[in-house]
Amino acid sequence: GLASLKPWRALNLVSFVATLIWLLAWYGGPYRSTDFAMFFGFLTLFFVIFTLAGIAYHVIRREREEGFDLALLLLSAAFYFLLGHAVLQAEFGDFLGLFAAALAGLYLFLTLLARSVHPEGSKVSFALLALAVAFLTLAIPLQFDGRPITLAWAAEAAVLVFAGFQVASVRLRVAGVVLLALVALRLLFVEYEIDLQGFVPVANGRFLTYAFAIEAMFAVAWRYKVAWATV
């Protein structure tokens, strides 16, 4: 409540650190699996409070952000994901990717909310969008193994680049190109292995994975070629 009325950013950050120490003391000490619902409930509640505190003065008061706001957003996201991942892994290990994807959806919604307040863009909007992209990228390897990671990253990279051109965002385009670099590394050092037992030329997962990734890279290259004069 104070965060939405007063620009006391340092108080928000100190409160967050103190809360984090308390949660870590609980998790590292008396925490048991029977405490899961209570622990995760409080963890989520504090995450919501401190995320809102990080954007409250920016969205509600329509004031420009400060370094404390960005620090609070990034720290609350990082520690919620790390602690949430730790407690969820024991109970719902098969659905950790959905946890990261849900966070990506939340931060995408907050990005749209922040941009509606400051359409010209801001550091808070960029931080929220970066968190959405990061959690979406994390969700893929957490939920899948093997080739689906390469396929999903290639598709995500192409979408990011095309969206970056659509909304005139250099940062989105850079994120897409960086992700394509990760795809290239996976093609060179992970996907190259092939099982010759029962091998079928062309109609095999390895060939189709490479073909899809190459098409994604070609699409990105074509989009840059079309807009080369402006970028």
XYZ file of C-alpha atoms in Angstrom:
231
model
C 0.000 0.000 0.000
C 2.788 2.400 0.862
C 4.552 1.532 -2.389
C 1.601 2.867 -4.380
C 1.437 6.125 -2.394
C 5.006 6.988 -1.463
C 8.228 6.740 -3.489
C 9.971 4.801 -0.718
C 11.770 2.354 -3.008
C 14.498 1.540 -0.482
C 11.866 0.390 2.039
C 10.439 -2.023 -0.546
C 13.867 -3.496 -1.242
C 14.775 -3.862 2.442
C 11.392 -5.516 3.116
C 12.011 -7.927 0.254
C 15.461 -8.922 1.534
C 14.123 -9.466 5.066
C 11.240 -11.577 3.736
C 13.622 -13.614 1.607
C 15.843 -14.339 4.634
C 12.771 -15.522 6.543
C 11.647 -17.810 3.687
C 15.139 -19.276 3.260
C 15.362 -19.898 7.006
C 12.053 -21.777 6.839
C 12.988 -23.801 3.754
C 16.478 -24.614 5.018
C 15.293 -25.467 8.531
C 11.917 -26.771 9.689
C 10.381 -27.158 6.207
C 8.798 -30.568 5.513
C 6.896 -31.886 2.507
C 3.679 -31.564 4.525
C 4.307 -27.787 4.624
C 4.221 -27.540 0.819
C 0.799 -25.878 0.464
C 1.452 -23.330 3.200
C 5.013 -22.567 2.092
C 4.158 -22.224 -1.604
C 1.090 -20.168 -0.731
C 3.107 -17.669 1.298
C 5.871 -17.647 -1.322
C 3.325 -16.806 -4.036
C 1.652 -14.163 -1.874
C 4.953 -12.400 -1.221
C 5.885 -12.668 -4.899
C 2.636 -10.935 -5.887
C 3.102 -8.234 -3.234
C 6.670 -7.395 -4.213
C 5.988 -7.581 -7.959
C 3.151 -5.112 -7.527
C 5.386 -2.968 -5.304
C 7.920 -2.882 -8.124
C 5.431 -1.489 -10.638
C 2.900 0.270 -8.378
C 4.425 3.729 -8.429
C 5.077 3.379 -12.141
C 1.569 2.184 -13.099
C -0.701 3.691 -10.434
C 1.064 7.025 -9.960
C 2.273 7.119 -13.583
C 5.744 8.147 -12.465
C 9.027 7.081 -14.047
C 10.775 4.057 -12.598
C 13.979 4.043 -10.584
C 16.764 1.504 -10.109
C 15.116 0.159 -6.954
C 11.945 -0.698 -8.924
C 13.874 -2.692 -11.522
C 15.961 -4.434 -8.844
C 12.800 -5.444 -6.974
C 11.174 -6.816 -10.146
C 14.194 -8.874 -11.158
C 14.993 -10.151 -7.653
C 11.404 -11.133 -6.851
C 11.145 -13.003 -10.174
C 14.465 -14.805 -9.703
C 13.902 -15.939 -6.140
C 10.262 -16.876 -6.649
C 11.242 -19.092 -9.561
C 14.230 -20.655 -7.754
C 12.406 -21.350 -4.487
C 9.220 -22.332 -6.306
C 11.185 -24.712 -8.528
C 12.827 -26.274 -5.458
C 9.550 -27.046 -3.671
C 7.574 -27.937 -6.815
C 10.179 -30.395 -8.069
C 9.470 -32.805 -5.227
C 5.691 -32.617 -5.656
C 5.090 -31.879 -9.366
C 8.378 -32.568 -11.112
C 6.702 -33.297 -14.456
C 5.072 -29.863 -14.688
C 7.927 -27.453 -13.975
C 7.757 -26.158 -17.538
C 4.145 -25.127 -16.999
C 5.228 -23.177 -13.898
C 7.740 -21.194 -15.983
C 5.203 -20.742 -18.805
C 2.632 -19.366 -16.335
C 5.198 -16.822 -15.137
C 5.891 -15.870 -18.773
C 2.161 -15.268 -19.298
C 1.954 -13.152 -16.139
C 4.879 -10.952 -17.158
C 3.500 -10.561 -20.683
C 0.227 -9.299 -19.177
C 2.121 -6.880 -16.922
C 4.116 -5.683 -19.940
C 0.906 -4.809 -21.786
C -0.396 -3.070 -18.661
C 2.780 -1.011 -18.265
C 2.831 -0.066 -21.954
C -0.789 1.102 -21.752
C 0.349 3.591 -19.093
C 3.556 4.626 -20.898
C 3.022 3.823 -24.617
C 6.379 5.340 -25.479
C 8.053 2.546 -23.528
C 10.041 2.473 -20.305
C 12.674 0.485 -18.455
C 9.941 -1.261 -16.437
C 8.164 -2.351 -19.633
C 11.422 -3.676 -21.033
C 12.265 -5.522 -17.780
C 8.822 -7.131 -17.714
C 9.076 -8.162 -21.374
C 12.584 -9.540 -20.842
C 11.300 -11.633 -17.930
C 8.422 -12.940 -20.077
C 10.824 -14.000 -22.847
C 13.283 -15.513 -20.349
C 10.659 -17.630 -18.593
C 9.140 -18.773 -21.882
C 12.595 -19.840 -23.066
C 13.202 -21.657 -19.757
C 9.823 -23.382 -19.884
C 10.718 -25.335 -23.034
C 13.720 -27.355 -21.741
C 12.035 -27.748 -18.335
C 8.973 -29.380 -19.900
C 10.561 -31.259 -22.801
C 13.663 -33.268 -23.607
C 15.563 -33.679 -26.837
C 14.475 -32.309 -30.194
C 11.302 -30.484 -29.060
C 13.623 -27.974 -27.334
C 15.353 -27.094 -30.615
C 12.064 -26.912 -32.519
C 10.359 -24.714 -29.917
C 13.361 -22.375 -29.557
C 13.571 -21.958 -33.348
C 9.865 -21.103 -33.551
C 10.111 -18.720 -30.582
C 13.142 -16.974 -32.104
C 11.344 -16.350 -35.400
C 8.266 -15.042 -33.574
C 10.403 -12.690 -31.467
C 12.169 -11.235 -34.507
C 8.968 -10.742 -36.484
C 7.244 -9.237 -33.418
C 10.261 -6.978 -32.928
C 9.816 -5.585 -36.418
C 6.059 -5.271 -35.925
C 6.363 -3.157 -32.749
C 9.691 -1.519 -33.710
C 11.560 -3.081 -30.790
C 15.277 -3.628 -31.270
C 15.457 -5.541 -27.994
C 12.905 -8.130 -29.121
C 14.826 -8.658 -32.345
C 18.097 -9.062 -30.444
C 16.459 -11.616 -28.138
C 15.288 -13.575 -31.182
C 18.729 -13.547 -32.817
C 20.411 -14.651 -29.553
C 17.920 -17.510 -29.313
C 18.725 -18.501 -32.900
C 22.392 -18.660 -31.891
C 21.432 -21.116 -29.144
C 19.521 -23.152 -31.739
C 22.630 -23.232 -33.942
C 24.723 -24.478 -31.008
C 22.210 -27.261 -30.346
C 22.295 -28.257 -34.032
C 26.100 -28.404 -33.993
C 26.713 -30.105 -30.644
C 23.495 -31.883 -29.562
C 21.299 -32.833 -32.508
C 24.107 -34.137 -34.734
C 24.039 -37.655 -33.217
C 22.217 -40.225 -35.287
C 21.234 -43.857 -34.764
C 22.021 -45.891 -37.900
C 19.965 -48.854 -36.682
C 16.796 -48.828 -38.765
C 17.813 -45.484 -40.293
C 15.370 -43.954 -42.796
C 16.732 -41.169 -45.023
C 14.912 -37.808 -44.926
C 11.855 -39.067 -43.010
C 13.554 -39.014 -39.605
C 13.424 -36.673 -36.643
C 16.979 -35.392 -37.046
C 16.493 -34.320 -40.661
C 13.140 -32.662 -39.932
C 14.594 -30.823 -36.903
C 17.437 -29.395 -38.986
C 15.020 -28.496 -41.808
C 12.668 -26.647 -39.440
C 15.532 -24.746 -37.774
C 16.972 -23.764 -41.162
C 13.546 -22.525 -42.297
C 13.267 -20.406 -39.131
C 16.709 -18.902 -39.783
C 15.826 -18.278 -43.436
C 12.597 -16.528 -42.402
C 14.511 -14.264 -40.015
C 17.166 -13.507 -42.664
C 14.445 -12.703 -45.210
C 12.699 -10.352 -42.744
C 15.963 -8.510 -42.115
C 16.596 -8.282 -45.860
C 13.177 -6.695 -46.414
C 13.857 -4.051 -43.746
C 17.595 -3.698 -44.356
C 17.387 -0.025 -45.341
C 15.862 0.907 -41.962
C 17.841 -1.384 -39.642
